[in-house]
Coordinates of C-alpha atoms (C1' of nucleotides) in Angstrom, one line a residue:
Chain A
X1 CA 0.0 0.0 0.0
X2 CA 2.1 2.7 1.4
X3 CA 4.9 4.7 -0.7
X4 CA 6.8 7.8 0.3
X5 CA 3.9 9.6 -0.5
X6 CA 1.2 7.5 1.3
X7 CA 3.4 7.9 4.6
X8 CA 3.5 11.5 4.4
X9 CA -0.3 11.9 4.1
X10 CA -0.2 9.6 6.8
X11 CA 1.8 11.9 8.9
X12 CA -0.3 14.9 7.9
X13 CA -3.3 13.1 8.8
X14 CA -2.9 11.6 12.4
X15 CA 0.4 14.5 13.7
X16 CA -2.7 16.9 14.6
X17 CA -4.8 14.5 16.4
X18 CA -1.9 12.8 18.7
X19 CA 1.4 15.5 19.1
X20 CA 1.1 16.6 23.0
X21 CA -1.8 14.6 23.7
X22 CA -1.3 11.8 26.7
X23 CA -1.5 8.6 25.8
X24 CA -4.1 7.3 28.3
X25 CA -4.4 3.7 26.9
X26 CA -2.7 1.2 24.5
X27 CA -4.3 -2.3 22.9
X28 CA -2.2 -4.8 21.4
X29 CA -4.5 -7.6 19.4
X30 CA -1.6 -9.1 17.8
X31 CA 1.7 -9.2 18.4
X32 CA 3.1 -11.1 15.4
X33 CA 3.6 -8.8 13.2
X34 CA 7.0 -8.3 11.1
X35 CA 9.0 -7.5 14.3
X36 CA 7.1 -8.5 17.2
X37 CA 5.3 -6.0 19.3
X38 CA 7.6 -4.8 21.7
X39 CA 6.5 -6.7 25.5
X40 CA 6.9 -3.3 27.3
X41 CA 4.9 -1.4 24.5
X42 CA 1.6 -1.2 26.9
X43 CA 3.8 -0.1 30.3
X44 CA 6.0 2.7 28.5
X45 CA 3.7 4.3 26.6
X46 CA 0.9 4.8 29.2
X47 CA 1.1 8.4 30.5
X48 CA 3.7 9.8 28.3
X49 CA 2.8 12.5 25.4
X50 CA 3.4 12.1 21.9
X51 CA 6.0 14.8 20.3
X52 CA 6.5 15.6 17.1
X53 CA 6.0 13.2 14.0
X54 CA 8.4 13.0 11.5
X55 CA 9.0 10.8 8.8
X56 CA 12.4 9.3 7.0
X57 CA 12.2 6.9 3.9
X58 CA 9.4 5.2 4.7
X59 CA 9.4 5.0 8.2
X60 CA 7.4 7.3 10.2
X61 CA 8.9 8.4 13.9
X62 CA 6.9 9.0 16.7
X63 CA 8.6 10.7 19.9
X64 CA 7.2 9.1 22.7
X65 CA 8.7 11.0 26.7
X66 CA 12.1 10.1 26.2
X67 CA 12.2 7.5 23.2
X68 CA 10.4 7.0 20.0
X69 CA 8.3 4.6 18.2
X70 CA 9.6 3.4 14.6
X71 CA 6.2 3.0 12.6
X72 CA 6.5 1.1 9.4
X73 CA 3.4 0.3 7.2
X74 CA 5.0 -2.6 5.1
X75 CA 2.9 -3.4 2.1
X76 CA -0.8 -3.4 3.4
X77 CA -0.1 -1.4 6.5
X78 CA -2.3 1.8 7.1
X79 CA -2.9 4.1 10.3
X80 CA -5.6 6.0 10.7
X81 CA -7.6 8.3 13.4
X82 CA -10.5 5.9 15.4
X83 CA -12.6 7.3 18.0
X84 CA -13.5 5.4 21.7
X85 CA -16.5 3.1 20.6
X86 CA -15.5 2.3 16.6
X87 CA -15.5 -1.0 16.6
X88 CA -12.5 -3.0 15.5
X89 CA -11.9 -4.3 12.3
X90 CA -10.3 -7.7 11.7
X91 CA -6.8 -7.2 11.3
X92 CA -7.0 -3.6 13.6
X93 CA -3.5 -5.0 15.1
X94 CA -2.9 -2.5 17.7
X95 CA -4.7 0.9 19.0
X96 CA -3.1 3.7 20.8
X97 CA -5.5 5.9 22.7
X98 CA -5.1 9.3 23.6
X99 CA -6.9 11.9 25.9
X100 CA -9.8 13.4 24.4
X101 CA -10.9 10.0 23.2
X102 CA -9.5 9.7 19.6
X103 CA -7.3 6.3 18.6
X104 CA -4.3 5.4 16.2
X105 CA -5.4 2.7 14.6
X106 CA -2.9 0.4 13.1
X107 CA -4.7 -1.9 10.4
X108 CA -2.4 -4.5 8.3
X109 CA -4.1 -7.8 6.8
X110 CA -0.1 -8.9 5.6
X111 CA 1.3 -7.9 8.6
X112 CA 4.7 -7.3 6.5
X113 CA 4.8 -4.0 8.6
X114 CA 6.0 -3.1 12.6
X115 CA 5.9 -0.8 15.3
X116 CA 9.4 -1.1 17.5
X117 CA 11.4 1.0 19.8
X118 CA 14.1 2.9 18.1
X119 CA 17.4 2.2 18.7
X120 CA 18.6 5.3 20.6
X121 CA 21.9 3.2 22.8
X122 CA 25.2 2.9 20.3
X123 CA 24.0 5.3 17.7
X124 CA 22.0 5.3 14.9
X125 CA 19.6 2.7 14.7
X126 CA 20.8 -0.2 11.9
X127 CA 17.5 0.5 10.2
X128 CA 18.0 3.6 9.3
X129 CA 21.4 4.0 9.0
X130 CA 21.9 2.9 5.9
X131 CA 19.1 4.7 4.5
X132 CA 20.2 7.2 1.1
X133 CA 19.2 10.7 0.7
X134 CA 15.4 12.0 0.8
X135 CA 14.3 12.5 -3.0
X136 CA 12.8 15.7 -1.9
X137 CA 15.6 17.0 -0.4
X138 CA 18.4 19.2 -2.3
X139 CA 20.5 15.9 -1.2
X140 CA 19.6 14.2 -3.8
X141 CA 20.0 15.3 -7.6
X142 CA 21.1 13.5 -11.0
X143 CA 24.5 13.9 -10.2
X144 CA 24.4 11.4 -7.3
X145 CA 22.5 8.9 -9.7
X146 CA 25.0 9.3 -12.1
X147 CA 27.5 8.4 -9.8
X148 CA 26.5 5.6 -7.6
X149 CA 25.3 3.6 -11.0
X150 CA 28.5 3.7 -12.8
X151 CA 29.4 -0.3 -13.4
X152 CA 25.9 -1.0 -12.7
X153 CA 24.9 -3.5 -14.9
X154 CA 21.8 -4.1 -12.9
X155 CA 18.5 -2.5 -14.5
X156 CA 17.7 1.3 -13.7
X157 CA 14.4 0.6 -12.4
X158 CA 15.7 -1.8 -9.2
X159 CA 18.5 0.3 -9.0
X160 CA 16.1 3.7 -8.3
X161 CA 14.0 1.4 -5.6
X162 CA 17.3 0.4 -3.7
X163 CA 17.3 2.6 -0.4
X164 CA 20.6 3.1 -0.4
X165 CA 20.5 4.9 -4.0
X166 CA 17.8 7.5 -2.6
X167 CA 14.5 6.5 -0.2
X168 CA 11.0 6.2 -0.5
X169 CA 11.0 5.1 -4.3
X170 CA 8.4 1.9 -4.7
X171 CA 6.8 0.6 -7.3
X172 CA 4.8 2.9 -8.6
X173 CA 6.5 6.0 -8.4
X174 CA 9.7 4.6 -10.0
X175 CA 7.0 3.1 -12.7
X176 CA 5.8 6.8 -13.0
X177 CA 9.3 8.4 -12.8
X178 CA 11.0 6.6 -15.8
X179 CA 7.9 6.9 -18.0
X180 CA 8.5 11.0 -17.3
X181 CA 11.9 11.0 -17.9
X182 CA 11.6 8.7 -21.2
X183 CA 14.0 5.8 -19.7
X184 CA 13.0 2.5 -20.6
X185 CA 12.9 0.6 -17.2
X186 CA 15.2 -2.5 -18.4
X187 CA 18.2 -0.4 -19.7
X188 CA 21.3 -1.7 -17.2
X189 CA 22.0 2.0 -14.6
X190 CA 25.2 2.2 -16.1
X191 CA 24.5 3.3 -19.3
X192 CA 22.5 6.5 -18.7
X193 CA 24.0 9.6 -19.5
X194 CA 24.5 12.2 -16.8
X195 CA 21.6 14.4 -18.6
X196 CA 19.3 11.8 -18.5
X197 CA 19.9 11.4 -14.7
X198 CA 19.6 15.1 -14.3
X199 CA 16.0 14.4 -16.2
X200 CA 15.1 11.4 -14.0
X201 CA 16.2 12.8 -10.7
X202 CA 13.6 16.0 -11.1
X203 CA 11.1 13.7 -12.5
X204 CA 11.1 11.2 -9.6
X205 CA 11.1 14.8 -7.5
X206 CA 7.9 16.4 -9.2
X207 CA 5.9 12.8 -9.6
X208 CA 6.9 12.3 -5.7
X209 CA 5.8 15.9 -4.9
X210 CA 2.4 15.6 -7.0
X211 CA 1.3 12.6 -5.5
X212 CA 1.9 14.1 -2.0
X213 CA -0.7 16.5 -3.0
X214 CA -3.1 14.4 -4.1
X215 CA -3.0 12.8 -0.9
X216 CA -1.2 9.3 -2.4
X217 CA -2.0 6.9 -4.7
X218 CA -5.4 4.6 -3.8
X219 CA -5.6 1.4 -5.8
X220 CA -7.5 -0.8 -3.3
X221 CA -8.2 0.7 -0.2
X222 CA -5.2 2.9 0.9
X223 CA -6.9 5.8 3.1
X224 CA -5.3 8.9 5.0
X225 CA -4.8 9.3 8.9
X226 CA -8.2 10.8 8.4
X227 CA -9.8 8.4 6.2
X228 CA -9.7 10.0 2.7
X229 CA -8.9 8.4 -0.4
X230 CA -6.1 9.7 -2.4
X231 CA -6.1 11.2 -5.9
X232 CA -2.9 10.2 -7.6
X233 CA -4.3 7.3 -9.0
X234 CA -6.0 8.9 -11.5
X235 CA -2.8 10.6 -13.1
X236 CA -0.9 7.4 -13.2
X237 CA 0.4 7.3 -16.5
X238 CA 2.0 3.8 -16.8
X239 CA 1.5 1.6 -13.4
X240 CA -1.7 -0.8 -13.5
X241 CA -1.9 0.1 -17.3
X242 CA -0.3 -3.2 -18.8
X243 CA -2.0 -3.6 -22.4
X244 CA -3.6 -0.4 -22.6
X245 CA -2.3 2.9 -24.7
X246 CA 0.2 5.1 -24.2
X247 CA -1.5 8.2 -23.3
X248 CA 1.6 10.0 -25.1
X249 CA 1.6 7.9 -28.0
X250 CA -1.1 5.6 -28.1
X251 CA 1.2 2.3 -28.3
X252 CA -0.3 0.1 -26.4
X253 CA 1.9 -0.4 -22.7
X254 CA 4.3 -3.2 -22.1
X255 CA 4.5 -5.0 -19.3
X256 CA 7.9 -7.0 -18.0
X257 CA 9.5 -8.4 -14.3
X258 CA 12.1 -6.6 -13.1
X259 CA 13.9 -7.0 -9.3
X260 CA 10.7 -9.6 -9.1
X261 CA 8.2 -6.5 -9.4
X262 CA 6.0 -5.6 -12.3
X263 CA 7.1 -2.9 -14.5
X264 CA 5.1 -1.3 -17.4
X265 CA 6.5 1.1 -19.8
X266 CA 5.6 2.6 -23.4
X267 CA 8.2 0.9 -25.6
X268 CA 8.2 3.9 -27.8
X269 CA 8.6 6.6 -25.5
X270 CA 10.8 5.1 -23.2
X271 CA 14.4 4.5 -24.6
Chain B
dC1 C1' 30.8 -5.4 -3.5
dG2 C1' 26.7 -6.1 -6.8
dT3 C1' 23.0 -9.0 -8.2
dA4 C1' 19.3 -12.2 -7.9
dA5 C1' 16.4 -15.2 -5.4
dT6 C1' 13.8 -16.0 -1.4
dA7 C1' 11.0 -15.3 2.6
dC8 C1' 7.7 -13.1 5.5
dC9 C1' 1.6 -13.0 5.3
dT10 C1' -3.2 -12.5 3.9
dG11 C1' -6.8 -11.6 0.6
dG12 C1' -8.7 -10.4 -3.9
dA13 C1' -9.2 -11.8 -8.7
dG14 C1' -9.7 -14.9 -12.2
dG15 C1' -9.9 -19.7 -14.1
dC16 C1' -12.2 -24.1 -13.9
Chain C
dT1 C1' -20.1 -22.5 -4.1
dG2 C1' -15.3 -24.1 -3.8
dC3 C1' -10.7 -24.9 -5.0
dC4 C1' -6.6 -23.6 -7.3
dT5 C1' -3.1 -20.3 -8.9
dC6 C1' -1.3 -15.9 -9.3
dC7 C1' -0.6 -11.3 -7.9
dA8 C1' 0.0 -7.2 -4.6
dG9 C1' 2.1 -0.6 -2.6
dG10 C1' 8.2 -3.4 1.2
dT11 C1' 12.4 -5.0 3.1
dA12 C1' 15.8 -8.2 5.3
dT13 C1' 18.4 -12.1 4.5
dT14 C1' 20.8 -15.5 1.9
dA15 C1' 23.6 -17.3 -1.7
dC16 C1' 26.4 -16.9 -5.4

DNA sequence: CGTAATACCTGGAGGC
DNA sequence: TGCCTCCAGGTATTAC
């Protein structure tokens, strides 16, 4: 479900309704998910006040008295506002309740997703410490794709998703990115010219930025913190669109398996 | 180190 | 209706 831009409306969503409000109770239903609920989740959290939410890759970060939670929603994770008396759903993992009576909801039928203590003892925690630049940030431009990709021989769309490269490309966006930029998503990383970086770096940037706008991409039943669909799905260009035509060109889409993932691409506009 | 394959888990869609 | 296979927005780990 969730992509860079689907955890940022996230963020935007629930920050309002939790930052400095007491957390006053906390219900685990499962505890299986990716990484196990933490045992002490319940005791530490009861009576401290949520700070301020921020978000890196896609992980969102949750400041909690004097550590914070790591959020991640995994593939079919999603987090959204609940009031006292909305009954859970199946697969409503765990609920944090604040004071005033509204809940963060934690929903995730594949459970590929985790909440977990961040590491704050011996530095940076190993999952995020690896972690490339943000793609919104001035950090990350064509130059630094040009670079890392020389001797690649892998193809550019995997090498986009890989974390270390730059964070918070998935599926879709990198779909939507190379489409924009005219890069045919099975040419190896290493043979892309330094201007056509420059072009796919600001594409990934604006389609990235869009989305965030539109309040993320819904294909099945991604909502916001507050429950809202988002938008973006209607300007996808080339994701879902296998066999249909090219809205540029009218050639009809091309679907192929790279990195294990679907990838669709116009074979005439993308070189 | 880079690359590819695999595993984690559930549910929806489509074929029969 | 049911059973089967395939597919899905992510990431960590393993094996070359």
């Amino acid at each position: 479900m969730p992509e860079l831009p689907e955890v940022e409306t996230t963020r935007r969503g629930i920050a309002p309704h939790v930052e400095g409000r007491e957390i006053v109770e906390v219900i685990v239903r499962s505890r299986s998910l990716r990484v196990p609920v933490p045992a002490d989740l319940e005791s530490a959290l009861i009576g401290e006040r949520f700070g301020e939410l921020t978000r890196r890759a896609k992980y969102l970060l949750l400041p909690v008295g004097s550590r914070s939670l790591l959020w991640h929603l995994g593939m079919s994770g999603s987090l959204r506002l609940a009031q006292v008396g909305d009954l859970p759903r199946k697969h409503d993992h765990v609920d944090v309740v604040v004071e005033g009576g509204a809940i963060l909801r934690y929903h995730d039928p594949r459970r590929f997703g985790f909440v977990d203590w961040l590491a704050t003892e011996a530095g940076v925690d190993p999952r995020l410490a690896r972690l490339g630049p943000e793609p919104l940030s001035p950090d990350f431009d064509g130059e630094r794709l040009y670079t890392l990709s020389r001797g690649r021989r892998a193809a550019i769309k995997p090498f986009i998703m890989d974390n270390a490269v730059v964070v918070g490309v998935g599926n879709i966006y990198a779909s939507e990115a190379l489409f924009m930029a005219g890069i045919d998503p099975r040419r190896a990383a290493g043979r892309v010219s330094r201007e056509r970086y420059a072009r796919l770096a600001e594409a990934i940037k604006t389609v990235l930025a869009a989305a965030i706008t539109q309040g993320g991409t819904t294909l099945r039943d991604f909502v916001s913190g507050t429950g809202e669909p988002g938008y973006f799905a209607q300007r996808l260009n080339v994701y879902g669109r296998a066999n249909e035509p090219c809205r540029e060109c009218g050639h009809l889409l091309r679907q192929v398996t790279l990195g294990q993932r679907a990838s669709v691409y116009c074979p005439l506009c993308q070189r």
